[in-house]
Amino acid sequence: MSHKVKFFKQVEKGIELASQYVDYPRDLIEQVLQNNSIIHLSFPIKRDDGSIEVIEAWRSQHSHHRTPCKGGIRYAEIADEDEVRALAALMSYKCAIVDVPFGGAKGAVKINTKNYSDREIERITRRMTFELHKHNFIGPGIDVPAPDYGSSGREMAWISDTYRTLSNDINGHGCVTGKPVSQGGIRGRTEATGLGVAYGLREFCKNELLMDKLNLKTGIANKVIAVQGFGNVGYHTAKYVSEMRAKVIAVSEYEGIVVNPEGLDIEALLAHRTEHKTMKGFAGGSFSEDRNSVFTMECDILVPAALEAQITIDNWQDVKAKIIGEAANGPVTFDASQKLYEKGVAVIPDTYLNAGGVTVSYFEWVKNLSHIRFGRIENQFNQRGFDNLVNLISDFTNKKMDTCLVEKYSQEGDEVSLVHSGLEDTMIRAFEQVFAIWQKHDFKFDMRTAAFICALEKIALSYKENGIFP
Ligand code: NAD
């Protein structure tokens, strides 16, 4: 039986374990575990050669305890209903952990994008949006998709355009997030998940107690990191941890792995792969086709940023890293996690670590509903206040302030700075909350259970406030 059949079960096991540490009625736990609604779509599209093909897609809304529901739409050949249900559930827990007021959802289109032209992908995306609209499964107050594996701003722009053609909703742009900025998107969304992962890793490594347990020095600087997957999340994670002076020594992709013990030049690697469509031939590292050797790399932190179930009960023994940072959703199965904790390996769970994407999606949705760019009203006002303060200090001390210093501390209030700052704040606060639970229960290397408890507490509170459970 393939791992995919069990993905939802793996998530369920995590929640079941966490539920043992909270005192809620069993009915409430059952309600949290269930998927509230799921839709399976089959629709025909015309291929470029004139033939007709039936496409399969799913959308699951795991939890309506808060609305709208929120979660990406992935385009992947291996997608199925179990995966969508599991990913939707993870979204509910993730939103709760980072205090984003949404229920969880997830969608998938079962195609290998490499086998379709851009025009065909557009037809598939627009038809799927039409179907979601017909079934009341999309809308700024109902369910708001976002990019995920195999999809990007381009698909989100098609979804938004189709939805706004079908409805007269004044908030129509808010029906989807991760859009290009010109289409109602927000600056900072593209990099949000990877940047959030980098912030999360930094917070984890900053923590003396955790680093002592792992026998590692505090701080992200000089940490040796290996990354699986060089797509949106993998690339941005590698870029930002490198900027934090960590050393990314290996990056794996479909075609193989590139290794450089001195640290890879991430921008040069991206430029090479963009030009040649492969990492093979990259001058800044040695290439091998054995992509799975990423799991056995000697490193401090392994960052799986591709797909679920990469580290399972079959290969957990091979992991040499001391920390696994789950940038992807569900890359380490529940069963493998338990073994890794016994071995003294910490897993920073997806529900916390990759929540940067949904956090900035929330900012984008708020921007769409308020119809105004962040910083537009207060930017000049704040800058003038800062300039006045600088002038006042200069007048008072009779000394002109160093222009370099003034520039350094000048508040940049443009949209991307505000978004990054909101994201950083979210990742710091959520880490503090999860860490406090971890410490209270002395979970050793298990941060997943602490994160699930954090999610359960917040979802339960929401149900209690709704008057549904006592
Ligand atoms: P993506 O399609 O941009 O990139 C994924 C990359 O992984 C692709 O380049 C693919 O070729 C590569 N890959 C696939 N299988 C591989 C393997 N076995 N070995 C090495 N590389 C492999 O997708 P993404 O948006 O970066 O998403 C990656 C993961 O992060 C998914 O699990 C997704 O659910 C999760 N995630 C994404 C976001 C987001 O904002 N995009 C947010 C939260 C979580």
PDB file of N, CA and C and ligand atoms in Angstrom, residues 74 87 94 106 147-150 189 193 228-234 252-254 273 291-292 305-308 310 327-329 354 357, ligand 1:
ATOM      1  N   ARG A  74      -2.872  22.680  -5.776  1.00  0.00           N
ATOM      2  CA  ARG A  74      -1.689  22.124  -6.422  1.00  0.00           C
ATOM      3  C   ARG A  74      -2.036  21.459  -7.743  1.00  0.00           C
ATOM      4  N   LEU A  87      -4.019  17.672   3.379  1.00  0.00           N
ATOM      5  CA  LEU A  87      -3.442  19.015   3.237  1.00  0.00           C
ATOM      6  C   LEU A  87      -4.418  20.085   3.731  1.00  0.00           C
ATOM      7  N   LYS A  94      -2.571  25.045  10.726  1.00  0.00           N
ATOM      8  CA  LYS A  94      -1.584  26.088  10.432  1.00  0.00           C
ATOM      9  C   LYS A  94      -2.167  27.492  10.673  1.00  0.00           C
ATOM     10  N   LYS A 106      -7.925  22.930   0.807  1.00  0.00           N
ATOM     11  CA  LYS A 106      -6.873  22.596  -0.152  1.00  0.00           C
ATOM     12  C   LYS A 106      -7.512  22.077  -1.427  1.00  0.00           C
ATOM     13  N   PRO A 147      -1.477  29.746  -4.457  1.00  0.00           N
ATOM     14  CA  PRO A 147      -0.569  28.846  -5.188  1.00  0.00           C
ATOM     15  C   PRO A 147      -0.071  27.713  -4.303  1.00  0.00           C
ATOM     16  N   ASP A 148       0.297  26.641  -4.910  1.00  0.00           N
ATOM     17  CA  ASP A 148       0.932  25.522  -4.196  1.00  0.00           C
ATOM     18  C   ASP A 148       1.817  24.813  -5.218  1.00  0.00           C
ATOM     19  N   TYR A 149       2.186  23.609  -4.927  1.00  0.00           N
ATOM     20  CA  TYR A 149       3.043  22.819  -5.810  1.00  0.00           C
ATOM     21  C   TYR A 149       2.493  22.867  -7.242  1.00  0.00           C
ATOM     22  N   GLY A 150       3.316  23.283  -8.185  1.00  0.00           N
ATOM     23  CA  GLY A 150       2.926  23.268  -9.593  1.00  0.00           C
ATOM     24  C   GLY A 150       2.060  24.428 -10.051  1.00  0.00           C
ATOM     25  N   ARG A 189       4.436  38.370  -1.414  1.00  0.00           N
ATOM     26  CA  ARG A 189       3.757  37.075  -1.318  1.00  0.00           C
ATOM     27  C   ARG A 189       4.589  35.953  -1.935  1.00  0.00           C
ATOM     28  N   THR A 193       6.589  32.167   1.801  1.00  0.00           N
ATOM     29  CA  THR A 193       6.723  30.870   2.473  1.00  0.00           C
ATOM     30  C   THR A 193       8.189  30.591   2.804  1.00  0.00           C
ATOM     31  N   GLN A 228      15.851  19.992  -0.140  1.00  0.00           N
ATOM     32  CA  GLN A 228      15.254  19.150  -1.188  1.00  0.00           C
ATOM     33  C   GLN A 228      14.184  19.953  -1.919  1.00  0.00           C
ATOM     34  N   GLY A 229      14.331  20.125  -3.225  1.00  0.00           N
ATOM     35  CA  GLY A 229      13.345  20.881  -4.010  1.00  0.00           C
ATOM     36  C   GLY A 229      13.801  22.310  -4.181  1.00  0.00           C
ATOM     37  N   PHE A 230      13.836  22.777  -5.435  1.00  0.00           N
ATOM     38  CA  PHE A 230      14.326  24.124  -5.704  1.00  0.00           C
ATOM     39  C   PHE A 230      13.241  24.907  -6.447  1.00  0.00           C
ATOM     40  N   GLY A 231      12.002  24.746  -5.972  1.00  0.00           N
ATOM     41  CA  GLY A 231      10.881  25.505  -6.525  1.00  0.00           C
ATOM     42  C   GLY A 231      10.703  26.771  -5.706  1.00  0.00           C
ATOM     43  N   ASN A 232       9.490  27.243  -5.623  1.00  0.00           N
ATOM     44  CA  ASN A 232       9.233  28.498  -4.908  1.00  0.00           C
ATOM     45  C   ASN A 232       9.750  28.443  -3.469  1.00  0.00           C
ATOM     46  N   VAL A 233       9.318  27.440  -2.722  1.00  0.00           N
ATOM     47  CA  VAL A 233       9.650  27.385  -1.292  1.00  0.00           C
ATOM     48  C   VAL A 233      11.134  27.047  -1.081  1.00  0.00           C
ATOM     49  N   GLY A 234      11.636  26.047  -1.817  1.00  0.00           N
ATOM     50  CA  GLY A 234      13.027  25.628  -1.651  1.00  0.00           C
ATOM     51  C   GLY A 234      13.999  26.721  -2.013  1.00  0.00           C
ATOM     52  N   SER A 252      18.715  19.595  -3.942  1.00  0.00           N
ATOM     53  CA  SER A 252      18.322  18.506  -4.852  1.00  0.00           C
ATOM     54  C   SER A 252      17.087  18.913  -5.639  1.00  0.00           C
ATOM     55  N   GLU A 253      16.968  18.366  -6.816  1.00  0.00           N
ATOM     56  CA  GLU A 253      15.797  18.572  -7.675  1.00  0.00           C
ATOM     57  C   GLU A 253      15.487  17.249  -8.362  1.00  0.00           C
ATOM     58  N   TYR A 254      14.502  17.256  -9.250  1.00  0.00           N
ATOM     59  CA  TYR A 254      14.139  16.030  -9.958  1.00  0.00           C
ATOM     60  C   TYR A 254      15.333  15.378 -10.650  1.00  0.00           C
ATOM     61  N   ARG A 273      19.878  26.999 -13.583  1.00  0.00           N
ATOM     62  CA  ARG A 273      18.748  26.078 -13.795  1.00  0.00           C
ATOM     63  C   ARG A 273      17.680  26.710 -14.686  1.00  0.00           C
ATOM     64  N   ARG A 291      19.334  12.053  -6.546  1.00  0.00           N
ATOM     65  CA  ARG A 291      18.663  13.150  -5.827  1.00  0.00           C
ATOM     66  C   ARG A 291      18.354  12.789  -4.377  1.00  0.00           C
ATOM     67  N   ASN A 292      18.117  11.498  -4.109  1.00  0.00           N
ATOM     68  CA  ASN A 292      17.753  11.111  -2.741  1.00  0.00           C
ATOM     69  C   ASN A 292      18.921  11.124  -1.761  1.00  0.00           C
ATOM     70  N   ALA A 305      11.604  20.503   0.817  1.00  0.00           N
ATOM     71  CA  ALA A 305      10.716  21.556   0.301  1.00  0.00           C
ATOM     72  C   ALA A 305      10.101  21.111  -1.024  1.00  0.00           C
ATOM     73  N   ALA A 306       9.749  19.827  -1.107  1.00  0.00           N
ATOM     74  CA  ALA A 306       9.173  19.331  -2.369  1.00  0.00           C
ATOM     75  C   ALA A 306       7.748  18.817  -2.132  1.00  0.00           C
ATOM     76  N   LEU A 307       7.654  17.589  -1.611  1.00  0.00           N
ATOM     77  CA  LEU A 307       6.329  16.990  -1.442  1.00  0.00           C
ATOM     78  C   LEU A 307       6.255  16.217  -0.124  1.00  0.00           C
ATOM     79  N   GLU A 308       5.096  15.636   0.137  1.00  0.00           N
ATOM     80  CA  GLU A 308       4.897  14.891   1.380  1.00  0.00           C
ATOM     81  C   GLU A 308       5.589  13.520   1.334  1.00  0.00           C
ATOM     82  N   GLN A 310       8.431  12.139   2.250  1.00  0.00           N
ATOM     83  CA  GLN A 310       9.788  11.954   1.724  1.00  0.00           C
ATOM     84  C   GLN A 310      10.648  11.203   2.737  1.00  0.00           C
ATOM     85  N   ALA A 327       9.622  22.403   5.346  1.00  0.00           N
ATOM     86  CA  ALA A 327       9.172  23.505   4.483  1.00  0.00           C
ATOM     87  C   ALA A 327       7.997  23.043   3.619  1.00  0.00           C
ATOM     88  N   ALA A 328       8.048  21.788   3.176  1.00  0.00           N
ATOM     89  CA  ALA A 328       6.915  21.216   2.436  1.00  0.00           C
ATOM     90  C   ALA A 328       5.832  20.824   3.442  1.00  0.00           C
ATOM     91  N   ASN A 329       4.687  20.420   2.935  1.00  0.00           N
ATOM     92  CA  ASN A 329       3.627  19.906   3.807  1.00  0.00           C
ATOM     93  C   ASN A 329       3.777  18.397   3.957  1.00  0.00           C
ATOM     94  N   ASN A 354       6.010  26.407   7.595  1.00  0.00           N
ATOM     95  CA  ASN A 354       5.710  26.955   6.264  1.00  0.00           C
ATOM     96  C   ASN A 354       4.456  27.837   6.261  1.00  0.00           C
ATOM     97  N   GLY A 357       3.377  31.540   4.013  1.00  0.00           N
ATOM     98  CA  GLY A 357       2.587  31.735   2.797  1.00  0.00           C
ATOM     99  C   GLY A 357       1.160  32.152   3.128  1.00  0.00           C
TER     100      GLY A 357
HETATM  101  P1  NAD B   1       7.014  24.209  -6.588  1.00  0.00           P
HETATM  102  O1  NAD B   1       6.267  23.462  -7.623  1.00  0.00           O
HETATM  103  O2  NAD B   1       7.328  25.646  -6.845  1.00  0.00           O
HETATM  104  O3  NAD B   1       8.413  23.488  -6.250  1.00  0.00           O
HETATM  105  C1  NAD B   1       8.551  22.162  -5.870  1.00  0.00           C
HETATM  106  C2  NAD B   1       9.848  21.652  -6.479  1.00  0.00           C
HETATM  107  O4  NAD B   1      10.149  20.362  -5.929  1.00  0.00           O
HETATM  108  C3  NAD B   1       9.762  21.491  -7.993  1.00  0.00           C
HETATM  109  O5  NAD B   1      10.795  22.249  -8.594  1.00  0.00           O
HETATM  110  C4  NAD B   1       9.958  19.984  -8.207  1.00  0.00           C
HETATM  111  O6  NAD B   1      10.668  19.693  -9.403  1.00  0.00           O
HETATM  112  C5  NAD B   1      10.747  19.586  -6.979  1.00  0.00           C
HETATM  113  N1  NAD B   1      10.653  18.169  -6.648  1.00  0.00           N
HETATM  114  C6  NAD B   1       9.578  17.351  -6.718  1.00  0.00           C
HETATM  115  N2  NAD B   1       9.883  16.109  -6.304  1.00  0.00           N
HETATM  116  C7  NAD B   1      11.205  16.143  -5.972  1.00  0.00           C
HETATM  117  C8  NAD B   1      12.115  15.178  -5.463  1.00  0.00           C
HETATM  118  N3  NAD B   1      11.736  13.920  -5.241  1.00  0.00           N
HETATM  119  N4  NAD B   1      13.393  15.565  -5.197  1.00  0.00           N
HETATM  120  C9  NAD B   1      13.793  16.834  -5.408  1.00  0.00           C
HETATM  121  N5  NAD B   1      12.966  17.804  -5.903  1.00  0.00           N
HETATM  122  C10 NAD B   1      11.686  17.463  -6.169  1.00  0.00           C
HETATM  123  O7  NAD B   1       6.170  24.033  -5.254  1.00  0.00           O
HETATM  124  P2  NAD B   1       6.272  24.907  -3.931  1.00  0.00           P
HETATM  125  O8  NAD B   1       5.225  25.948  -3.998  1.00  0.00           O
HETATM  126  O9  NAD B   1       7.683  25.272  -3.694  1.00  0.00           O
HETATM  127  O10 NAD B   1       5.768  23.845  -2.849  1.00  0.00           O
HETATM  128  C11 NAD B   1       6.651  22.891  -2.275  1.00  0.00           C
HETATM  129  C12 NAD B   1       6.038  22.355  -1.016  1.00  0.00           C
HETATM  130  O11 NAD B   1       5.793  23.442  -0.108  1.00  0.00           O
HETATM  131  C13 NAD B   1       4.706  21.631  -1.169  1.00  0.00           C
HETATM  132  O12 NAD B   1       4.622  20.604  -0.208  1.00  0.00           O
HETATM  133  C14 NAD B   1       3.696  22.710  -0.838  1.00  0.00           C
HETATM  134  O13 NAD B   1       2.464  22.166  -0.388  1.00  0.00           O
HETATM  135  C15 NAD B   1       4.430  23.421   0.285  1.00  0.00           C
HETATM  136  N6  NAD B   1       3.967  24.787   0.527  1.00  0.00           N
HETATM  137  C16 NAD B   1       3.967  25.716  -0.460  1.00  0.00           C
HETATM  138  C17 NAD B   1       3.541  27.006  -0.178  1.00  0.00           C
HETATM  139  C18 NAD B   1       3.587  28.113  -1.205  1.00  0.00           C
HETATM  140  O14 NAD B   1       3.312  29.266  -0.840  1.00  0.00           O
HETATM  141  N7  NAD B   1       3.941  27.845  -2.454  1.00  0.00           N
HETATM  142  C19 NAD B   1       3.075  27.329   1.105  1.00  0.00           C
HETATM  143  C20 NAD B   1       3.106  26.359   2.109  1.00  0.00           C
HETATM  144  C21 NAD B   1       3.559  25.087   1.798  1.00  0.00           C
END
